[in-house]
Tab-separated table of C-alpha atoms in Angstrom:
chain	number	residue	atom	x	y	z
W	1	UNK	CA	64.807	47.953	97.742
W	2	UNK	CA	64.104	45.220	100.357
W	3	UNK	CA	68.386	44.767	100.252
W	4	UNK	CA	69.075	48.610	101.024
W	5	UNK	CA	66.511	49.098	103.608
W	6	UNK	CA	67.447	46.581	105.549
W	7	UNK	CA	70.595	48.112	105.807
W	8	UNK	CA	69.889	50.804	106.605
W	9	UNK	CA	67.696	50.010	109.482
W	10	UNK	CA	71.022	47.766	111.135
W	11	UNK	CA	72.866	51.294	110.964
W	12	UNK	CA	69.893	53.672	112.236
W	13	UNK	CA	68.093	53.099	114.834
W	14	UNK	CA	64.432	51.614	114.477
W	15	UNK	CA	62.452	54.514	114.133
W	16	UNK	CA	64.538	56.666	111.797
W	17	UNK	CA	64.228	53.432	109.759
W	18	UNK	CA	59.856	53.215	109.959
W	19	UNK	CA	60.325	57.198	109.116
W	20	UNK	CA	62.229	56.728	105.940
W	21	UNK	CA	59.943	53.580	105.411
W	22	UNK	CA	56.538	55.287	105.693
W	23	UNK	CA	58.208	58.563	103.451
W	24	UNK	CA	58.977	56.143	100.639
W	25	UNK	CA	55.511	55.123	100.573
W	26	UNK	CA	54.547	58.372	100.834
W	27	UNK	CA	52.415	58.513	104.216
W	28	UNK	CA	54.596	61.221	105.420
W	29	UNK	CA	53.424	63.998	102.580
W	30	UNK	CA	51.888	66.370	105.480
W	31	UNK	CA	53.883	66.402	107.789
W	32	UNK	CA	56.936	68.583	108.420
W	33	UNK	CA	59.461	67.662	110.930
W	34	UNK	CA	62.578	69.751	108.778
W	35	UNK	CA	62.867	73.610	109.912
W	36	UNK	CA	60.386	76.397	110.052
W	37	UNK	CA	60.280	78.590	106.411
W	38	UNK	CA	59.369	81.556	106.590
W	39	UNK	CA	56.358	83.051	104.054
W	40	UNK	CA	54.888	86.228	103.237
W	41	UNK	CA	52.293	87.900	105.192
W	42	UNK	CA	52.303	89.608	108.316
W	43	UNK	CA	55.769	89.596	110.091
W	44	UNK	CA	56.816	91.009	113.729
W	45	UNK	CA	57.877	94.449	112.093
W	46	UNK	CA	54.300	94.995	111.688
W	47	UNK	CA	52.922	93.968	115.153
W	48	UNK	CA	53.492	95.410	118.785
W	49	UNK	CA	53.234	93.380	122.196
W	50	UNK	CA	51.838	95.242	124.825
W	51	UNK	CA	51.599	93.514	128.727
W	52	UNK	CA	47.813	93.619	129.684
W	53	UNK	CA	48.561	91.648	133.196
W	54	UNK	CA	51.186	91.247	135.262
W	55	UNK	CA	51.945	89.717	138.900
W	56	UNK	CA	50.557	86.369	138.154
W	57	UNK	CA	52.208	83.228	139.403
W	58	UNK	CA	52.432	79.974	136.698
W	59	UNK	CA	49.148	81.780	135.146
W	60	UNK	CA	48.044	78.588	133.182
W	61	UNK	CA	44.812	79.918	131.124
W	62	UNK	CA	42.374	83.301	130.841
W	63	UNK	CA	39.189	83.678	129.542
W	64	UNK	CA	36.974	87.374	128.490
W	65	UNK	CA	34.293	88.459	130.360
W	66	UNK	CA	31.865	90.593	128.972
W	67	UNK	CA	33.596	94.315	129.379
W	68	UNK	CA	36.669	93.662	128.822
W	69	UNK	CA	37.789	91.840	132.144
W	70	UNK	CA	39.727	88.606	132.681
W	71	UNK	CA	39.266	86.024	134.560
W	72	UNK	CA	42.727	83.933	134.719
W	73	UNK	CA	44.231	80.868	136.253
W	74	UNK	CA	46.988	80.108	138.307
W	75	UNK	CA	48.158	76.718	138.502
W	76	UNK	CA	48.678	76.519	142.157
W	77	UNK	CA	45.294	77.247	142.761
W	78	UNK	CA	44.364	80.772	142.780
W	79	UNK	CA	42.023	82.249	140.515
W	80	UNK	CA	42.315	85.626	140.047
W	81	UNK	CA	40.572	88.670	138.130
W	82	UNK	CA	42.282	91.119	136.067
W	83	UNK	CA	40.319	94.587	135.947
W	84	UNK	CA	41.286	97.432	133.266
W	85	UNK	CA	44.631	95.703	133.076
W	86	UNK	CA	45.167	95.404	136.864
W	87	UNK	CA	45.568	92.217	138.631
W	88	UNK	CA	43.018	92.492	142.064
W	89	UNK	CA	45.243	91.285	144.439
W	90	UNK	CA	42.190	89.107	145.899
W	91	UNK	CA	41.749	85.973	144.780
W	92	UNK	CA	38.329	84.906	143.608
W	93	UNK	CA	37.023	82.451	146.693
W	94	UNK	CA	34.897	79.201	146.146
W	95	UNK	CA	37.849	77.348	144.138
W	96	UNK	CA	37.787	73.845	145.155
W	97	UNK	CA	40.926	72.064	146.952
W	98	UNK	CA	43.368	71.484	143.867
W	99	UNK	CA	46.230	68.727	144.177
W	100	UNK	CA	48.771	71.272	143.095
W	101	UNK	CA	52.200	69.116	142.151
W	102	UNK	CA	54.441	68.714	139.546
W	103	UNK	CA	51.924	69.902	136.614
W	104	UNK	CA	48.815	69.673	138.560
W	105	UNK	CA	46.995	72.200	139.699
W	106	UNK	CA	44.442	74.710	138.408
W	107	UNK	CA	44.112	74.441	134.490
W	108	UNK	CA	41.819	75.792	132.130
W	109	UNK	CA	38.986	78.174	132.475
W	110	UNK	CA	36.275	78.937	129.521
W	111	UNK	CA	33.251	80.618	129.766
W	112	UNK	CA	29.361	79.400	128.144
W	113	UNK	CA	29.126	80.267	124.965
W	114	UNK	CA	25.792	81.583	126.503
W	115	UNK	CA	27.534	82.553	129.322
W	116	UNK	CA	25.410	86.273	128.872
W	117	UNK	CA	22.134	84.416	129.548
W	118	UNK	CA	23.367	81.803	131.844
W	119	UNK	CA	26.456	82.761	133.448
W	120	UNK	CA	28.226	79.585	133.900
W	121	UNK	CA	31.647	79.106	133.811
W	122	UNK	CA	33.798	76.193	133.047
W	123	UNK	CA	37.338	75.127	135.018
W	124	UNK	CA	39.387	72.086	134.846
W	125	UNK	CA	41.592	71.560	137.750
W	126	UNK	CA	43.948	68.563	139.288
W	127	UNK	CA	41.383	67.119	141.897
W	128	UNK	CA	42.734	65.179	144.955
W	129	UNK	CA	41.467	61.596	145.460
W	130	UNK	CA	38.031	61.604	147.737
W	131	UNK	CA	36.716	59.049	149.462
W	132	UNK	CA	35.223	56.251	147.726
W	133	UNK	CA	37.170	56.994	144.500
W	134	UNK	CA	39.421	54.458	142.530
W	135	UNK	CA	43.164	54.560	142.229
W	136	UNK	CA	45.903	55.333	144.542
W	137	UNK	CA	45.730	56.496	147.576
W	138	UNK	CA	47.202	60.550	147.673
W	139	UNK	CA	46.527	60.259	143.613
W	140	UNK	CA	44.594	62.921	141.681
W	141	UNK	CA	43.145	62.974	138.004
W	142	UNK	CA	41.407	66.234	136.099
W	143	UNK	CA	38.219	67.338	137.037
W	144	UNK	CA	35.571	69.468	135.641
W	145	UNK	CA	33.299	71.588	137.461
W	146	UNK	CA	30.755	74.515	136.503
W	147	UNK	CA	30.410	77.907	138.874
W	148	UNK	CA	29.075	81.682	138.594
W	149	UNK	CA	30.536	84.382	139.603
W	150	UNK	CA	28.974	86.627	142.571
W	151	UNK	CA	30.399	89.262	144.426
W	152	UNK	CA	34.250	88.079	143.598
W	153	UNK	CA	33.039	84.097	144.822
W	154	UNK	CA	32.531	81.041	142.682
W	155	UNK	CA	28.610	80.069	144.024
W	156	UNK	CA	26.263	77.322	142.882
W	157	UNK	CA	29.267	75.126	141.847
W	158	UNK	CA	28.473	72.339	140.257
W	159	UNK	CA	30.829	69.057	140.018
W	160	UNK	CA	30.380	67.468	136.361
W	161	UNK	CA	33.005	65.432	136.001
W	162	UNK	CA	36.007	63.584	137.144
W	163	UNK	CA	38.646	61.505	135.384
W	164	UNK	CA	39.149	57.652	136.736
W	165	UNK	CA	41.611	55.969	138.509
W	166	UNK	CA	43.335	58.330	140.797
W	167	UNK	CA	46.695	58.526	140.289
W	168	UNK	CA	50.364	59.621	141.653
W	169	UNK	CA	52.341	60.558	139.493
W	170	UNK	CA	52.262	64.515	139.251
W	171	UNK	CA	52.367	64.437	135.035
W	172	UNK	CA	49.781	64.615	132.271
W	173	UNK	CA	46.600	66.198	133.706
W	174	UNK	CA	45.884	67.833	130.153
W	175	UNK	CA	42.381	69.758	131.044
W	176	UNK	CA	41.710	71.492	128.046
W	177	UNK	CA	37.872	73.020	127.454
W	178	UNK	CA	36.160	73.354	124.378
W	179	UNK	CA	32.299	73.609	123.490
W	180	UNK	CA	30.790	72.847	120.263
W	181	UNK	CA	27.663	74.114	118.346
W	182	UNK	CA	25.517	71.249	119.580
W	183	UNK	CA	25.263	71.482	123.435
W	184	UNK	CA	28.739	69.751	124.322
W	185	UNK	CA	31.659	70.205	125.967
W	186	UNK	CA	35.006	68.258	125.579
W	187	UNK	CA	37.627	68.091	127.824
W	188	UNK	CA	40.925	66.578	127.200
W	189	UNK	CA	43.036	64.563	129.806
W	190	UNK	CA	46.562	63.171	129.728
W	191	UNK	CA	47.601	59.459	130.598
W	192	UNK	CA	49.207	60.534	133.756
W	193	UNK	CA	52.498	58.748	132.692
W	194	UNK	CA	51.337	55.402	132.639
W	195	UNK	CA	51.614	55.218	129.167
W	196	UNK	CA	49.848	51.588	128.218
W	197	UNK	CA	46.151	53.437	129.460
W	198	UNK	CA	46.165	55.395	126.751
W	199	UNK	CA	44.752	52.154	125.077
W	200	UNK	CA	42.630	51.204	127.668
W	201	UNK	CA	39.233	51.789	127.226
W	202	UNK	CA	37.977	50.973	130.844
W	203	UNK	CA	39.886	54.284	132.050
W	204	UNK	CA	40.177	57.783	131.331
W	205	UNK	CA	43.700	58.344	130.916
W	206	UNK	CA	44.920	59.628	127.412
W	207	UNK	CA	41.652	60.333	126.469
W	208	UNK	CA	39.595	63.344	125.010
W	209	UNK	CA	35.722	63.194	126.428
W	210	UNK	CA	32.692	64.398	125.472
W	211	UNK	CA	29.869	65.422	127.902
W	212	UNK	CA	26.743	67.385	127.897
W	213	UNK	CA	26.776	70.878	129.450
W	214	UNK	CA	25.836	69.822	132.453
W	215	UNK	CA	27.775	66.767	132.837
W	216	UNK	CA	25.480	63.661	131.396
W	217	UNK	CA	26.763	61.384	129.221
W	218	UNK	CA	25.391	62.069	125.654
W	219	UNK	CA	23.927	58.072	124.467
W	220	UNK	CA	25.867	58.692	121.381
W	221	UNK	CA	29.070	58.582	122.592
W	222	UNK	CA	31.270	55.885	120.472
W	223	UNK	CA	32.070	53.463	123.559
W	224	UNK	CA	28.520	53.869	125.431
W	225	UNK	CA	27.471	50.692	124.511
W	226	UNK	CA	30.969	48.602	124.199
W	227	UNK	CA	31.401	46.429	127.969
W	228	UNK	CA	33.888	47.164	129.898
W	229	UNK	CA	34.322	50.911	128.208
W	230	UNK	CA	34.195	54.568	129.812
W	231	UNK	CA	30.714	55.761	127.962
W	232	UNK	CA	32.229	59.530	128.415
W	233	UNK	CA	35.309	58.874	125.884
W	234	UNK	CA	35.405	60.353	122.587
W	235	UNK	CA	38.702	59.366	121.344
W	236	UNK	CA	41.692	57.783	122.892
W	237	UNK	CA	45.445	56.891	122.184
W	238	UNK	CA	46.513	60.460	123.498
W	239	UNK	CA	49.504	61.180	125.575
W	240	UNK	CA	49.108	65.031	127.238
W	241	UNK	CA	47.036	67.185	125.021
W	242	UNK	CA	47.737	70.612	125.779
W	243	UNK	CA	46.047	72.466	123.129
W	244	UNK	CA	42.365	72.030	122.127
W	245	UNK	CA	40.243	74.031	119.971
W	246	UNK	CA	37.376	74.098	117.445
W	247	UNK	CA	37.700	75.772	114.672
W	248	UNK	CA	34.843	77.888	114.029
W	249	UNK	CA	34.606	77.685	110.074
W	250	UNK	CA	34.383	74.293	110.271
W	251	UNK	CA	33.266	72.434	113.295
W	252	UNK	CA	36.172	70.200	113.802
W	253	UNK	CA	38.085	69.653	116.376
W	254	UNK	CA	42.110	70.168	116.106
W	255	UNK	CA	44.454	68.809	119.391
W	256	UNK	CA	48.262	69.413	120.001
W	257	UNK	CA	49.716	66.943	122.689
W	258	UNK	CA	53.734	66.712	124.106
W	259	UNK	CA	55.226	63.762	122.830
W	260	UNK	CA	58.713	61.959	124.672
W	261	UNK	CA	61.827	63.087	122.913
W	262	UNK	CA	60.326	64.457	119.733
W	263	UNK	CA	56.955	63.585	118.527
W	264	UNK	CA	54.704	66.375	119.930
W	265	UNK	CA	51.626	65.966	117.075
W	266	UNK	CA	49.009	68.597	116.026
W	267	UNK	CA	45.660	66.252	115.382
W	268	UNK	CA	41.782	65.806	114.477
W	269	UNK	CA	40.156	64.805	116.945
W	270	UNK	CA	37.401	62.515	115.839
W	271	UNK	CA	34.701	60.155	117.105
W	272	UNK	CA	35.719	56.800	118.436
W	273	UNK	CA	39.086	57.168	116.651
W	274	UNK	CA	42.365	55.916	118.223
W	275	UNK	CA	45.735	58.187	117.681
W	276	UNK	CA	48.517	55.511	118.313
W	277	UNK	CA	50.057	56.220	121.708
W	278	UNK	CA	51.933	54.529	122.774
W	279	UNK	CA	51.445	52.097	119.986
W	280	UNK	CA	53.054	54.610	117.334
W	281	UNK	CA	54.973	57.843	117.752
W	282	UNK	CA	57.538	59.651	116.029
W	283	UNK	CA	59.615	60.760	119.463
W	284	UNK	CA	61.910	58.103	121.910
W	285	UNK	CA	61.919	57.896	125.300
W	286	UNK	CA	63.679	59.939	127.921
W	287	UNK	CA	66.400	57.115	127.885
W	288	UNK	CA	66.805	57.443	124.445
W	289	UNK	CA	65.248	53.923	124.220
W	290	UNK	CA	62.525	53.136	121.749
W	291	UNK	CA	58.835	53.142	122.973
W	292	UNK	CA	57.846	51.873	119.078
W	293	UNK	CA	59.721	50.622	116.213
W	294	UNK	CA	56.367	52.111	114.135
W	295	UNK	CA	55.527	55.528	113.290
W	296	UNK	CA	52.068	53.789	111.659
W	297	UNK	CA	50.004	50.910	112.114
W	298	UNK	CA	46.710	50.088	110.566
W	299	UNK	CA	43.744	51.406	112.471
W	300	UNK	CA	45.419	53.819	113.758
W	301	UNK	CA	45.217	58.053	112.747
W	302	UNK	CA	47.914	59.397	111.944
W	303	UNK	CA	48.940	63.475	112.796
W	304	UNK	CA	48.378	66.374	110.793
W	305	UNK	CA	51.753	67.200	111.975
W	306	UNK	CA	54.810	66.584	114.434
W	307	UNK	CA	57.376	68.404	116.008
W	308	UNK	CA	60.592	67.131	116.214
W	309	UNK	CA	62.645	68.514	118.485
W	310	UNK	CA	59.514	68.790	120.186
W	311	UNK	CA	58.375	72.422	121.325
W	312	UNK	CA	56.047	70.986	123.993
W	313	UNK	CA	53.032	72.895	122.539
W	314	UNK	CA	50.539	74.595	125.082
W	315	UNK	CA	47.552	76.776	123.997
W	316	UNK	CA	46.235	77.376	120.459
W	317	UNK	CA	43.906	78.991	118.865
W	318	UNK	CA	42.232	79.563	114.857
W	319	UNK	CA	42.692	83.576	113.733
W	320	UNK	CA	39.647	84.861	112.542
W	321	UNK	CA	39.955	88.841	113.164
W	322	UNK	CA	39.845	91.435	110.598
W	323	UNK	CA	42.875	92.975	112.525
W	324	UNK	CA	45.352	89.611	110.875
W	325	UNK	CA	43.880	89.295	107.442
W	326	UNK	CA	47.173	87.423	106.483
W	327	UNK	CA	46.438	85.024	109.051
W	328	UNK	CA	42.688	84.082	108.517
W	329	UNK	CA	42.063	80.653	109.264
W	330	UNK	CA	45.350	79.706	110.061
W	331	UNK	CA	46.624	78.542	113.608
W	332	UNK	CA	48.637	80.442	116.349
W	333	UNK	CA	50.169	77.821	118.685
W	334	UNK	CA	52.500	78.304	121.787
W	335	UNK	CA	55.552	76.995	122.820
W	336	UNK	CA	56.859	76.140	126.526
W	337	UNK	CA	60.039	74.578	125.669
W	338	UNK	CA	61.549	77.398	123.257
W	339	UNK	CA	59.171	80.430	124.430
W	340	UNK	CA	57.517	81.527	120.998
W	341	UNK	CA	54.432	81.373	118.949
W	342	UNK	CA	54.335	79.079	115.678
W	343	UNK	CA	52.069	80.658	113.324
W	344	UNK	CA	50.759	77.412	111.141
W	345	UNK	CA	49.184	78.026	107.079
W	346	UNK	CA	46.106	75.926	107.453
W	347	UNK	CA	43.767	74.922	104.432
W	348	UNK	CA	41.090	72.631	105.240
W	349	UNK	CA	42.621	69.763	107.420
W	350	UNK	CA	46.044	70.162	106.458
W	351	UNK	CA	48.965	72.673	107.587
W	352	UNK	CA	50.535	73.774	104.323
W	353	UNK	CA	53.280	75.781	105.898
W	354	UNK	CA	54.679	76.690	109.545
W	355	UNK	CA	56.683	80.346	110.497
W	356	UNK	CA	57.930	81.015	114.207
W	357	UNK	CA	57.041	84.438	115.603
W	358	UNK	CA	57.876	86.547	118.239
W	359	UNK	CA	61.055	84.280	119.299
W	360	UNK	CA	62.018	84.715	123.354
W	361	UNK	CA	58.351	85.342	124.002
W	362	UNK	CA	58.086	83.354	126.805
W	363	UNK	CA	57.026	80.086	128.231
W	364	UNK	CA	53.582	80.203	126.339
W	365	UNK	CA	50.607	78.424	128.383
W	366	UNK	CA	47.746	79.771	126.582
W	367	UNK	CA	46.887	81.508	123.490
W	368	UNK	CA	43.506	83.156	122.416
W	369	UNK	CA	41.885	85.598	120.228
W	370	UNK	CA	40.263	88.300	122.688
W	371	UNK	CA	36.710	90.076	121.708
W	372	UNK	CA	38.791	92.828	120.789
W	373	UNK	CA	39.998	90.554	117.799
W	374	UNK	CA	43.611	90.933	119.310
W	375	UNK	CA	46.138	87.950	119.908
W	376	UNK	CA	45.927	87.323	124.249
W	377	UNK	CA	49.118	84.817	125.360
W	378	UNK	CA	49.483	83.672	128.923
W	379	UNK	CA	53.279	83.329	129.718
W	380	UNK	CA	54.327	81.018	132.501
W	381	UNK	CA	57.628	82.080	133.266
W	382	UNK	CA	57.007	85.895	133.253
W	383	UNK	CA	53.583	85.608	135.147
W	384	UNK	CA	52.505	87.801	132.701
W	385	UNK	CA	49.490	88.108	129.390
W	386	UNK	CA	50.204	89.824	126.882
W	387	UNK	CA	48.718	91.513	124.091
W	388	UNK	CA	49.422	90.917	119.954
W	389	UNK	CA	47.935	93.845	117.917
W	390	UNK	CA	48.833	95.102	114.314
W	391	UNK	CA	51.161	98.252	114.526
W	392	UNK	CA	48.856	101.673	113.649
């Protein structure tokens, strides 16, 4: 065996090789990198799309107020409300300056889950670099802040957190909101293309953090008391998570994040735990070159699944309406790169089985389950959100 593999890695290159390696020893049994099959169940014959909102410009996220009404995003900086599926053509005021390049700008928005009682609202956005800050000079990194909403103005904003160093490069804000059961909210942020922070523990790059509601640092946080460390870090060894969301049967926390060239990985996010990058991965550079010869070291989680080609996932979210019985449980996630929705068989931790739906969508940003127990997607290209209901 030793004789054969070692020919075939001087014939493949390195990390086809560490792929056929880890298959033979079987650490490759959930993933699925081979194409889509499709499975019984719901299909598009039986589902309509109906446009809810239109007139948006790079709309990047959307949340439900109480009524009906939506409150959406748009990445250069705007955020705008969409009223018995009209867009008000004034933007909300109050938003705070947003370094709007490249893929900055103005990311997610979620509401409280109290948000009846207590009205606050949550948005991550690209912040510019402020005085007395670290990191480069005309940088930015993600930011989270807290607002209300009076009279069509963001009031009694409250800054509760910012990403450190400051950076240039106009790539891998991530921003992603979620809130648990227990009084926290996690936020996830991209390495800002400096790749080798992912790993480092004394900056927020690559990471996915966990804070209190209101910003403080909850003392039992996995790197609080480790020197040197960020205290609000959760998990780290991420590379742009675009996709974060709790699934509500069972507490834990699932993550999608772009790889290079191939690699984009659906994971669980756990406490204190490292996912590889840019240690392991199964994609190559933009060069073709080879970032890692391993696809799994020791120490280090491995994904649920990968993508490869990549789809450069963006949005997700778990189905739990009455209106998609098929679909219970599973995962709806979006794709920029080839405009669709996957639709992913979940049981437990694992993905059992992947479909794509509604091909030529759109450049899907955002994906949620409204009140209404419909399927809400945010598409980029079209400035548009659209609606996914069962057929009558």
């Amino acid at each position: 065996m030793k004789k054969n593999f070692l020919s075939l890695k001087k014939n493949v290159p390195l990390m086809l090789g560490s792929m056929l390696l880890l298959a033979s020893l079987g650490l490759m049994s959930n993933n699925f990198s081979h194409p889509e099959e499709k499975k019984a169940g719901i299909s598009e014959a039986d589902l309509k799309v109906d446009t809810v909102a239109k007139g948006l410009t790079m709309p990047w996220a959307t949340a439900f107020l109480p009524g009906g009404d939506l409150l959406v995003t748009e990445r250069g900086g705007k955020l705008r409300l969409v009223k018995n599926g009209v867009l008000d053509p004034t933007p909300i005021s109050g938003v705070p300056e947003v370094y709007y390049k490249g893929q900055g700008g103005l990311l997610d928005v979620a509401l409280h889950p109290d948000y009846s009682k207590n009205g606050w609202i949550y948005i991550s956005y690209s912040s510019p670099k402020q005085a007395g800050e670290e990191g480069d000079d005309n940088g930015a990194n993600t930011a989270l802040i807290r607002a209300k909403l009076k009279d069509h103005a963001l009031v009694e904003i409250q800054h509760l957190f910012k990403a450190i160093p400051n950076v240039k490069a106009n790539v891998h804000f991530g921003g992603r909101i979620v809130f648990d059961k227990k009084g926290y909210v996690f936020l996830s942020l991209g390495e800002r293309g400096q790749k080798e922070n992912a790993q480092n523990l004394s900056k927020d790059q690559g990471k996915v953090v966990r804070l209190h509601e209101d910003g403080k640092i909850p003392t039992d946080n996995p790197f609080v008391k480790t020197e040197g460390a960020r205290p609000e870090i959760w998990s780290y060894g991420h590379r742009n998570p675009q996709g974060m969301v709790i699934n509500p049967t069972t507490g834990v926390i699932w993550e999608h994040e772009h790889g290079p060239q191939g690699g984009d990985e659906l994971n669980i996010v756990e406490k204190g735990k490292n996912y590889g990058w840019p240690l392991i991965t199964f994609g190559i550079d933009y060069d073709n070159s080879i970032i890692s010869k391993d696809t799994a070291r020791a120490g280090l989680e491995q994904p649920v699944i990968y993508w490869r080609p990549s789809i450069a996932p963006c949005g997700m979210t778990f189905v739990t309406s009455p209106k998609f019985k098929d679909w219970n449980g599973d995962l709806l996630v979006g794709s920029l790169k080839f405009a669709y929705l996957q639709h992913l068989k979940v049981k437990g931790n694992k993905v059992l089985s992947r479909e794509i739906i509604f091909e030529k969508l759109g450049r899907v940003r955002d994906v949620r389950q409204g009140p209404d127990g419909n399927i809400y997607v945010v598409l980029e290209n079209s400035g548009k959100i659209v609606r996914i209901s069962p057929k009558a």
